Coordinates of C-alpha atoms and ligand atoms in Angstrom, one line a residue:
Chain A
M240 CA -9.5 15.0 -14.7
N241 CA -10.1 18.6 -14.7
R242 CA -7.9 21.3 -16.4
G243 CA -6.8 23.1 -13.2
L244 CA -5.3 19.9 -11.8
N245 CA -3.6 19.1 -15.1
R246 CA -2.0 22.4 -15.2
L247 CA -0.8 22.1 -11.6
L248 CA 0.7 18.7 -12.3
L249 CA 2.4 20.0 -15.4
G250 CA 3.8 22.9 -13.4
I251 CA 5.2 20.6 -10.8
L252 CA 6.7 18.4 -13.4
F253 CA 8.4 21.4 -15.0
L254 CA 9.8 22.5 -11.6
L255 CA 11.0 19.0 -10.9
I256 CA 13.0 19.0 -14.2
L257 CA 14.5 22.3 -13.4
C258 CA 15.3 21.1 -9.9
Y259 CA 17.1 18.0 -11.4
I260 CA 19.2 20.2 -13.7
V261 CA 20.2 22.5 -10.9
F262 CA 21.0 19.5 -8.6
D263 CA 23.0 17.7 -11.3
D264 CA 25.0 20.9 -11.7
L265 CA 25.6 21.1 -7.9
V266 CA 27.1 17.6 -7.7
Q267 CA 28.8 18.1 -11.0
G268 CA 27.2 15.0 -12.5
D269 CA 28.8 12.7 -10.0
W270 CA 26.0 10.7 -8.5
G271 CA 28.3 7.8 -7.6
K272 CA 28.2 8.4 -3.9
I273 CA 24.5 7.6 -3.8
D274 CA 25.3 4.0 -4.4
G275 CA 25.2 2.1 -1.1
A276 CA 24.5 5.3 0.8
W277 CA 21.4 3.8 2.3
G278 CA 23.3 0.7 3.4
R279 CA 25.9 2.8 5.1
F280 CA 23.3 5.0 6.7
S281 CA 21.4 2.1 8.2
D282 CA 24.7 0.5 9.4
F283 CA 25.4 3.8 11.1
V284 CA 22.0 3.9 12.8
S285 CA 21.9 0.4 13.8
E286 CA 25.5 0.1 15.0
D287 CA 26.6 3.6 16.1
L288 CA 23.3 5.3 17.2
L289 CA 21.3 2.4 18.5
P290 CA 20.7 1.6 21.2
P291 CA 20.7 5.0 22.8
E292 CA 22.7 5.4 26.0
W293 CA 19.8 5.9 28.3
G294 CA 22.2 6.7 31.1
M295 CA 22.2 10.2 29.7
L296 CA 18.8 10.6 31.2
T297 CA 20.1 9.8 34.7
D298 CA 22.6 11.6 36.9
A299 CA 25.3 9.0 35.8
Y300 CA 27.2 11.4 33.6
Y301 CA 26.7 14.6 35.5
D302 CA 28.8 15.7 38.4
G303 CA 27.7 17.8 41.3
C304 CA 24.3 16.1 41.8
T305 CA 22.9 15.6 45.2
E306 CA 21.3 12.2 45.7
D307 CA 17.8 11.4 44.6
Q308 CA 17.7 14.0 41.8
A309 CA 18.1 11.3 39.1
M310 CA 16.7 12.5 35.8
F311 CA 16.5 16.1 36.9
C312 CA 20.2 16.1 37.2
S313 CA 20.9 14.5 33.8
K314 CA 22.7 16.3 31.0
A315 CA 19.7 15.8 28.8
F316 CA 17.3 17.4 31.2
V317 CA 19.6 20.2 32.3
G318 CA 20.7 20.9 28.7
M319 CA 17.1 20.9 27.3
L320 CA 15.9 23.0 30.1
E321 CA 18.7 25.5 29.4
T322 CA 17.7 25.6 25.7
I323 CA 14.0 26.2 26.5
K324 CA 15.0 29.0 29.0
M325 CA 17.3 30.6 26.4
A326 CA 14.5 30.5 23.8
F327 CA 12.0 31.9 26.2
V328 CA 14.2 34.8 27.3
A329 CA 15.2 35.6 23.7
T330 CA 11.7 35.4 22.4
I331 CA 10.3 37.7 25.0
L332 CA 13.1 40.2 24.6
G333 CA 13.0 40.1 20.8
F334 CA 9.2 40.5 20.8
S335 CA 9.4 43.4 23.1
I336 CA 12.0 45.3 21.0
A337 CA 10.4 44.3 17.8
I338 CA 6.9 45.6 18.8
L339 CA 8.5 49.0 19.5
I340 CA 10.3 49.1 16.0
S341 CA 7.7 47.6 13.9
P342 CA 5.1 50.4 14.1
L343 CA 7.8 52.6 12.7
A344 CA 8.1 50.4 9.7
A345 CA 4.4 50.1 8.9
R346 CA 3.6 52.2 5.9
N347 CA 0.0 53.0 7.1
L348 CA 1.4 54.5 10.3
V349 CA 4.6 56.6 9.4
P350 CA 5.9 58.5 6.4
I351 CA 8.2 56.6 4.0
W352 CA 11.4 58.2 5.3
V353 CA 10.7 56.7 8.7
A354 CA 9.7 53.3 7.5
V355 CA 12.7 52.7 5.3
P356 CA 15.4 53.1 8.0
A357 CA 13.3 51.1 10.5
R358 CA 13.0 48.3 7.9
I359 CA 16.7 48.5 7.2
I360 CA 17.5 47.9 10.9
M361 CA 15.3 44.9 11.0
A362 CA 16.6 43.5 7.8
M363 CA 20.1 43.7 9.2
T364 CA 19.3 41.8 12.2
R365 CA 17.5 39.2 10.2
S366 CA 20.2 38.8 7.5
L367 CA 22.3 36.7 9.7
P368 CA 20.9 33.4 11.1
S369 CA 21.1 33.2 14.9
I370 CA 23.9 30.7 14.6
V371 CA 26.1 33.2 12.8
W372 CA 25.2 35.9 15.3
A373 CA 26.3 33.5 18.0
L374 CA 29.7 33.0 16.3
L375 CA 30.1 36.7 16.2
L376 CA 29.1 37.3 19.8
I377 CA 31.1 34.4 21.4
P378 CA 34.4 36.3 21.1
P379 CA 33.3 39.3 23.2
F380 CA 30.9 37.4 25.6
G381 CA 32.6 34.1 25.9
L382 CA 31.1 30.6 25.7
G383 CA 27.8 29.9 27.2
P384 CA 24.2 30.9 27.1
L385 CA 24.7 34.6 27.1
P386 CA 25.9 35.0 23.5
G387 CA 23.2 32.4 22.6
V388 CA 20.4 34.4 24.0
L389 CA 21.7 37.6 22.5
A390 CA 22.0 35.9 19.1
M391 CA 18.5 34.6 19.2
T392 CA 17.2 38.0 20.4
F393 CA 18.8 39.7 17.4
Y394 CA 17.4 37.3 14.9
T395 CA 14.0 37.4 16.7
I396 CA 13.9 41.2 16.3
G397 CA 14.3 41.1 12.6
F398 CA 12.2 38.0 11.9
L399 CA 9.3 38.8 14.1
G400 CA 9.4 42.5 13.4
K401 CA 8.9 41.8 9.7
F402 CA 5.8 39.7 10.5
Q403 CA 4.6 42.3 12.8
Y404 CA 4.7 45.3 10.5
E405 CA 3.2 43.4 7.6
E406 CA 0.3 42.4 10.0
M407 CA 0.0 46.0 11.0
E408 CA -0.2 47.2 7.5
G409 CA -3.0 44.7 6.9
V410 CA -5.4 46.1 9.5
R411 CA -8.7 47.4 8.3
N412 CA -8.6 51.0 7.2
D413 CA -11.8 52.3 8.9
P414 CA -10.5 52.2 12.6
L415 CA -7.4 53.9 11.5
E416 CA -9.3 56.6 9.7
A417 CA -11.7 57.1 12.5
A418 CA -8.7 57.4 14.9
R419 CA -6.9 59.9 12.7
V420 CA -10.1 62.1 12.3
M421 CA -10.5 62.1 16.0
G422 CA -7.1 63.5 16.3
L423 CA -5.2 60.6 18.1
S424 CA -1.5 60.9 17.8
R425 CA 0.5 58.4 15.7
S426 CA 1.8 56.6 18.8
E427 CA -1.7 56.5 20.3
I428 CA -3.0 55.0 17.1
A429 CA -0.1 52.4 17.0
F430 CA -0.6 51.2 20.6
N431 CA -4.3 51.7 21.0
V432 CA -5.8 50.8 17.6
V433 CA -3.3 49.0 15.4
I434 CA -1.6 46.7 17.9
P435 CA -4.9 45.6 19.6
E436 CA -6.6 45.1 16.3
S437 CA -3.8 42.7 15.2
S438 CA -3.3 41.2 18.6
N439 CA -4.5 37.8 17.6
S440 CA -1.9 37.4 14.9
L441 CA 0.8 39.0 17.0
L442 CA 0.2 36.4 19.7
S443 CA 0.2 33.6 17.3
Q444 CA 3.4 34.9 15.8
L445 CA 4.9 35.0 19.2
M446 CA 4.1 31.3 19.9
F447 CA 5.5 30.4 16.5
M448 CA 8.8 32.3 17.3
F449 CA 9.1 30.6 20.6
E450 CA 8.8 27.2 19.0
Y451 CA 11.3 28.3 16.3
N452 CA 13.8 29.5 18.9
V453 CA 13.6 26.2 20.8
R454 CA 14.5 24.3 17.6
H455 CA 17.2 26.8 16.7
G456 CA 18.5 26.9 20.3
T457 CA 19.5 23.2 20.0
V458 CA 21.8 24.2 17.0
L459 CA 23.3 27.1 18.9
G460 CA 25.0 24.8 21.3
L461 CA 26.9 23.3 18.5
V462 CA 29.0 26.5 18.3
G463 CA 29.3 26.7 22.1
A464 CA 26.5 29.1 22.8
G465 CA 24.8 27.0 25.6
G466 CA 21.9 24.7 25.7
I467 CA 21.5 21.0 24.9
G468 CA 23.4 21.3 21.6
F469 CA 26.6 21.9 23.6
H470 CA 26.3 18.4 25.2
L471 CA 25.2 17.0 21.9
M472 CA 28.4 18.3 20.2
F473 CA 30.6 17.1 23.1
Y474 CA 29.6 13.5 22.6
M475 CA 29.6 13.7 18.8
E476 CA 33.1 15.0 18.7
L477 CA 34.2 12.1 21.0
G478 CA 32.5 9.8 18.6
L479 CA 30.1 8.6 21.4
Y480 CA 27.1 8.3 19.1
H481 CA 25.0 6.2 21.4
H482 CA 25.2 9.0 24.0
A483 CA 24.4 11.6 21.3
M484 CA 21.4 9.6 20.1
T485 CA 19.7 10.1 23.5
F486 CA 19.9 13.8 23.1
L487 CA 18.6 13.6 19.6
I488 CA 15.5 11.7 20.9
V489 CA 15.0 14.2 23.7
I490 CA 15.2 17.1 21.2
F491 CA 12.8 15.4 18.9
L492 CA 10.3 14.8 21.6
V493 CA 10.5 18.2 23.2
V494 CA 10.2 20.0 19.8
M495 CA 7.2 17.9 19.0
M496 CA 5.6 18.7 22.3
I497 CA 6.2 22.5 21.9
D498 CA 5.0 22.3 18.4
L499 CA 1.7 20.8 19.5
L500 CA 1.4 23.2 22.4
S501 CA 1.9 26.2 20.2
M502 CA -0.5 24.8 17.6
G503 CA -3.1 24.6 20.4
V504 CA -2.4 28.0 21.7
R505 CA -2.4 29.5 18.2
S506 CA -5.7 27.9 17.2
F507 CA -7.1 29.3 20.4
V508 CA -6.1 32.8 19.8
N509 CA -6.8 32.7 16.1
E510 CA -10.5 32.2 16.8
E511 CA -12.2 35.0 14.9
G512 CA -15.7 34.6 16.3
D513 CA -16.2 32.9 19.5
V514 CA -17.4 29.6 18.1
K515 CA -16.2 26.6 20.0
R516 CA -13.8 24.8 17.8
P517 CA -12.6 21.2 18.4
S518 CA -9.5 21.2 20.6
W519 CA -6.2 20.5 19.0
L520 CA -6.2 17.0 20.5
M521 CA -9.4 16.3 18.7
T522 CA -7.7 17.2 15.4
L523 CA -5.4 14.2 15.9
L524 CA -8.3 11.9 16.0
P525 CA -9.8 10.5 12.8
P526 CA -12.7 12.9 11.7
N527 CA -15.5 10.5 12.5
A528 CA -14.3 9.9 16.0
M529 CA -15.9 13.1 17.2
F530 CA -19.2 12.2 15.7
S531 CA -19.4 8.6 16.9
N532 CA -18.9 9.9 20.3
Q533 CA -21.9 12.0 20.0
N534 CA -24.0 9.2 18.6
Q535 CA -23.2 7.1 21.6
D536 CA -24.4 9.9 23.9
G537 CA -27.6 10.1 21.9
K538 CA -28.6 6.5 22.5
Chain B
M145 CA -8.8 71.3 4.0
S146 CA -7.7 73.9 6.5
I147 CA -8.3 73.2 10.1
N148 CA -8.4 76.4 11.8
E149 CA -6.3 76.2 14.8
S150 CA -7.5 79.4 16.3
A151 CA -11.0 78.0 16.4
S152 CA -13.1 80.2 18.6
D153 CA -16.0 78.8 20.5
D154 CA -18.2 81.6 19.3
A155 CA -21.5 80.0 18.5
K156 CA -22.1 82.3 15.6
D157 CA -19.1 81.3 13.6
P158 CA -19.9 78.6 11.0
I159 CA -18.4 75.3 11.8
V160 CA -18.0 74.2 8.3
I161 CA -17.7 76.3 5.1
A162 CA -17.5 74.5 1.8
K163 CA -17.3 76.7 -1.3
N164 CA -17.6 75.3 -4.9
L165 CA -16.3 72.1 -3.8
T166 CA -15.6 69.3 -6.2
I167 CA -15.1 65.9 -4.6
G168 CA -13.8 62.7 -6.0
Y169 CA -10.8 60.6 -6.3
E170 CA -9.1 60.7 -9.6
E171 CA -12.3 61.5 -11.4
P172 CA -14.8 64.1 -10.0
L173 CA -17.9 62.6 -8.4
A174 CA -19.9 65.7 -7.6
S175 CA -19.1 69.4 -8.1
N176 CA -20.4 72.7 -7.0
L177 CA -21.1 71.7 -3.5
N178 CA -21.7 74.7 -1.2
L179 CA -22.5 74.1 2.4
V180 CA -22.3 76.2 5.5
V181 CA -23.0 74.5 8.8
K182 CA -23.7 76.5 11.9
S183 CA -23.7 75.6 15.5
G184 CA -26.6 73.5 16.6
E185 CA -27.6 72.3 13.1
I186 CA -28.2 68.7 12.0
I187 CA -27.7 68.3 8.2
S188 CA -28.3 65.2 6.3
I189 CA -26.7 64.2 3.0
V190 CA -28.9 62.2 0.8
G191 CA -28.2 60.6 -2.6
P192 CA -28.2 57.2 -4.4
S193 CA -25.6 54.6 -3.7
G194 CA -22.1 55.3 -5.1
V195 CA -22.8 59.0 -5.7
G196 CA -20.1 60.2 -3.3
K197 CA -21.8 60.7 0.0
T198 CA -19.0 58.9 2.0
T199 CA -16.5 60.7 -0.1
F200 CA -18.0 64.1 0.9
L201 CA -17.8 63.2 4.5
R202 CA -14.2 62.1 4.2
T203 CA -13.4 65.3 2.4
I204 CA -14.9 67.3 5.3
A205 CA -12.8 65.2 7.7
G206 CA -9.6 65.9 5.7
M207 CA -9.1 62.3 4.6
V208 CA -9.5 63.1 0.9
S209 CA -8.4 66.3 -0.6
P210 CA -10.9 68.2 -2.7
L211 CA -10.3 68.3 -6.4
S212 CA -11.2 72.0 -6.5
G213 CA -12.8 74.5 -4.2
T214 CA -12.2 75.1 -0.5
I215 CA -13.4 73.5 2.7
E216 CA -12.9 75.0 6.1
C217 CA -13.5 73.3 9.3
N218 CA -13.4 75.4 12.5
V219 CA -12.7 72.7 15.0
K220 CA -9.8 71.7 17.3
R221 CA -7.5 69.2 15.7
R222 CA -7.5 66.9 18.7
G223 CA -11.0 65.8 19.7
G224 CA -12.9 68.5 17.8
L225 CA -14.1 66.2 15.0
G226 CA -16.0 63.1 15.7
Y227 CA -16.4 60.5 12.9
I228 CA -18.5 57.5 12.7
P229 CA -17.6 55.7 9.5
Q230 CA -20.0 53.5 7.6
R231 CA -18.3 50.5 9.0
L232 CA -17.9 52.1 12.4
G233 CA -14.2 51.9 12.7
L234 CA -14.2 50.2 16.1
V235 CA -11.2 48.1 17.5
R236 CA -13.0 44.8 17.3
H237 CA -10.8 42.8 19.6
T238 CA -10.8 45.2 22.6
S239 CA -13.6 46.0 25.0
V240 CA -16.4 48.5 24.7
Y241 CA -14.6 50.5 27.5
H242 CA -11.4 50.7 25.5
N243 CA -13.1 51.9 22.4
V244 CA -15.1 54.6 24.2
D245 CA -11.9 55.6 26.0
L246 CA -10.3 56.5 22.6
G247 CA -12.9 59.3 22.4
A248 CA -12.5 60.3 26.0
R249 CA -8.7 60.4 25.6
V250 CA -8.8 63.1 22.9
G251 CA -11.7 64.9 24.7
V252 CA -10.1 65.2 28.2
S253 CA -6.9 67.0 28.2
F254 CA -4.4 67.3 31.0
G255 CA -4.3 71.1 30.2
E256 CA -7.9 71.5 30.9
F257 CA -8.5 69.2 33.8
G258 CA -5.1 69.1 35.5
L259 CA -4.5 66.2 37.8
S260 CA -8.1 65.0 37.8
W261 CA -8.0 64.4 34.0
W262 CA -7.6 60.6 34.6
S263 CA -10.8 60.3 36.7
E264 CA -12.6 62.7 34.4
R265 CA -11.8 60.5 31.5
N266 CA -13.1 57.4 33.3
K267 CA -16.3 59.2 34.3
R268 CA -16.9 60.4 30.7
V269 CA -16.5 56.8 29.4
L270 CA -19.0 55.5 31.9
S271 CA -21.5 58.2 31.3
C272 CA -21.4 57.9 27.6
V273 CA -21.7 54.1 27.7
E274 CA -24.6 54.6 30.1
A275 CA -26.3 57.1 27.8
M276 CA -26.1 54.6 24.9
G277 CA -27.6 51.8 27.1
I278 CA -24.8 49.4 26.7
S279 CA -23.5 49.4 30.3
E280 CA -23.8 45.8 30.7
K281 CA -21.6 45.1 27.8
I282 CA -18.8 47.4 28.9
R283 CA -16.2 44.7 29.4
E284 CA -17.2 42.6 26.3
P285 CA -15.0 42.6 23.2
V286 CA -16.7 44.7 20.6
R287 CA -16.8 41.8 18.1
R288 CA -19.3 40.0 20.3
L289 CA -21.9 42.8 20.1
S290 CA -24.7 42.9 17.6
G291 CA -24.6 45.4 14.7
G292 CA -26.9 47.9 16.4
Q293 CA -24.9 47.6 19.7
Q294 CA -21.7 48.3 17.9
R295 CA -23.2 51.4 16.4
R296 CA -24.0 52.6 19.9
V297 CA -20.4 52.0 20.9
A298 CA -19.2 54.2 18.0
T299 CA -21.7 56.8 19.1
A300 CA -20.6 56.7 22.7
R301 CA -17.0 57.0 21.5
T302 CA -17.8 60.1 19.6
L303 CA -19.8 61.7 22.4
A304 CA -17.0 61.0 24.8
Q305 CA -14.9 63.4 22.7
R306 CA -17.4 66.2 23.1
P307 CA -16.7 67.1 19.5
K308 CA -17.7 70.4 17.8
L309 CA -18.7 68.6 14.7
I310 CA -20.0 65.0 14.3
L311 CA -19.8 63.2 10.9
A312 CA -21.8 60.1 10.8
D313 CA -22.1 57.9 7.8
E314 CA -25.3 55.8 7.4
F315 CA -25.8 56.7 11.0
L316 CA -29.2 55.2 11.5
S317 CA -28.9 51.9 9.6
E318 CA -29.0 48.7 11.6
L319 CA -31.0 50.4 14.3
D320 CA -34.7 49.6 14.8
D321 CA -37.2 52.4 15.6
D322 CA -36.9 52.3 19.4
N323 CA -33.1 52.4 19.2
I324 CA -33.1 55.2 16.6
S325 CA -35.1 57.5 18.9
A326 CA -32.9 56.6 21.9
V327 CA -29.6 57.2 20.1
L328 CA -30.8 60.2 18.3
D329 CA -32.3 61.8 21.4
A330 CA -28.9 61.5 23.1
V331 CA -27.0 62.9 20.2
K332 CA -29.6 65.7 19.8
A333 CA -29.4 66.6 23.5
Y334 CA -25.6 66.8 23.2
I335 CA -25.8 69.1 20.2
E336 CA -28.3 71.4 21.8
S337 CA -26.5 71.8 25.0
S338 CA -23.0 72.1 23.5
G339 CA -23.7 74.0 20.3
A340 CA -22.0 71.4 18.2
A341 CA -23.3 70.4 14.7
M342 CA -23.8 67.1 12.9
I343 CA -23.6 66.0 9.3
L344 CA -25.1 62.6 8.7
V345 CA -25.5 60.5 5.6
E346 CA -28.9 58.8 5.3
H347 CA -30.1 56.9 2.2
D348 CA -33.7 57.0 3.3
I349 CA -35.1 60.5 2.4
N350 CA -38.1 60.3 4.7
R351 CA -36.0 59.5 7.7
A352 CA -33.6 62.2 6.7
K353 CA -36.5 64.7 6.7
Q354 CA -37.5 63.5 10.2
V355 CA -34.1 63.8 11.9
S356 CA -32.5 66.8 10.3
D357 CA -32.9 70.5 9.9
R358 CA -31.7 70.7 6.4
M359 CA -30.9 68.2 3.7
L360 CA -28.2 68.2 1.0
V361 CA -29.1 66.2 -2.0
I362 CA -26.3 64.8 -4.1
D363 CA -27.8 63.5 -7.2
D364 CA -26.4 62.1 -10.5
G365 CA -29.8 62.2 -12.1
R366 CA -31.0 58.9 -10.9
L367 CA -32.9 60.4 -8.1
N368 CA -36.3 62.1 -9.0
P369 CA -35.6 65.8 -8.9
F370 CA -37.5 67.1 -5.9
I371 CA -37.0 70.1 -3.8
E372 CA -38.6 70.3 -0.5
K373 CA -38.4 73.2 1.8
L374 CA -35.9 71.2 3.7
T375 CA -33.7 70.8 0.7
I376 CA -31.1 73.4 0.5
Q377 CA -29.8 72.5 -2.9
E378 CA -29.6 69.9 -5.4
V379 CA -26.4 69.2 -7.2
K380 CA -26.5 67.8 -10.7
F381 CA -23.6 67.1 -12.9
Ligands
ATP133 N1 -10.5 55.1 -2.0 C1 -11.1 55.2 -3.2 N2 -10.4 55.4 -4.3 C2 -11.0 55.5 -5.5 N3 -12.3 55.5 -5.7 C3 -13.1 55.3 -4.6 C4 -12.5 55.2 -3.3 N4 -13.5 55.0 -2.4 C5 -14.7 55.0 -3.1 N5 -14.4 55.3 -4.4 C6 -15.4 55.3 -5.5 O1 -16.1 56.6 -5.4 C7 -17.5 56.4 -5.6 C8 -18.3 57.0 -4.5 O2 -18.1 56.2 -3.3 P1 -18.8 56.6 -2.0 O3 -18.3 55.6 -1.0 O4 -18.5 58.1 -1.7 O5 -20.4 56.4 -2.3 P2 -21.6 56.6 -1.4 O6 -22.4 57.7 -1.9 O7 -21.2 56.7 0.1 O8 -22.3 55.2 -1.6 P3 -23.1 54.3 -0.5 O9 -24.5 54.9 -0.3 O10 -23.2 53.0 -1.2 O11 -22.3 54.2 0.7 C9 -17.7 54.9 -5.9 O12 -17.9 54.8 -7.3 C10 -16.5 54.3 -5.4 O13 -16.2 53.2 -6.3
MG134 MG1 -21.2 55.5 1.7

């Protein structure tokens, strides 16, 4: 075994010991509740959660449906769609605002006395997770998707903005220098040199943020800020876990799908050169599958 | 550096005046540089690698402050100075058009052209791209172009500015002989017709002699001391 690996393992061991000490402190030495927890959990899953109430996927539990809408008028579908719409709006709004603020925070574009206030604004919007923003916004705006969208937008501004200005600070120096010598203004440099130069990463960050907001949007419903989480909470509180389980499955599947989609889009825009790379579907196949395909063609 | 805002277009005024210049970052790289560049001149800077040729250009451009001495550059702040860095400074993910338009944008002002500035800008981009022979690549992202083609894009961008002074680092590298004469002819034609000037860095002495009116040798002793009639000075330190 080589020395580098040994050191890595030793480092991990040390961190695990440290982790145990902190954990033990957290539960104050009382590990008793772990006994039988697995049994209780599997009972909960097999008795309360399973089987899921598939009726949630039909119009059975939803009023006001016209006939023949079936699944498209189910709480699961309508709620999930609302969450996705909320995430979509919040991501686009947050991105658009962040892209205007972040050049003001990039040290290679502005003097320090501009960058610091811009960073403070973004740090403030980022310091509260969107669920806390939602709690703060529900009193003035009432329950529903509006405070949820605003909460996610706030968080997106701070979170995405930080990624954006760090990306902008990382652009190569020579286009910047050429632009400055030519006499382009700061805003011209920001919008015509720096942002296009980092566009690939900005797009990839945008996809990541959308995916993040869909995941987060499901949580926002728990406090009443719209989306599928709202229905989830409703059935959880009534103790109707079979019903809730259907929502959990839908959330899981949709998040997986968006995850894959954004992975595909990101690997597409991340392409540095224009070499054809295997599609993201291919990456799910075992590595030799691609080649065995070619071999067959060759015969 | 002081950029003289009241720059006159009087062809007799020197465009660059460097006096007793010491260049470098923390440590001096070369000292006692004196240079006067007049309208219509092409000057090449020659010297071994790492001696400070790029640093000298950046000092003229105002990107590095001189350690001592003065440098004066009589050009407009917006568009007066064209710069082609060693690594070209192109926006790699956007089209050739967009890159050349950056030059046209500073070269065509609303004040000068009024309402037709927009179409003038477009015309200028097209003519400069044409002059560099890359018209068929105009919608391609710059990163897909070859090294020599990218250098033509950078040249087109600079010509679109109609600058008073062109600074070009390792200008002719990556171009084969045919390309060199094509690119150089276009730049020379521009300089002659407009009374601009050019300072280029060239590591190949023979080529520098071919293309320029005068040569400034920056030497740290590694280069054989030789003074041709072209050489205006040799700086040792
Ligand atoms: N930003 C910088 N800060 C500090 N030192 C630098 C910086 N840029 C370059 N140098 C140093 O200054 C010296 C001269 O660099 P310069 O790029 O001017 O050389 P050059 O003559 O253009 O060489 P080449 O022909 O290889 O391009 C080098 O030793 C380099 O390490
Ligand atoms: Mg150099």
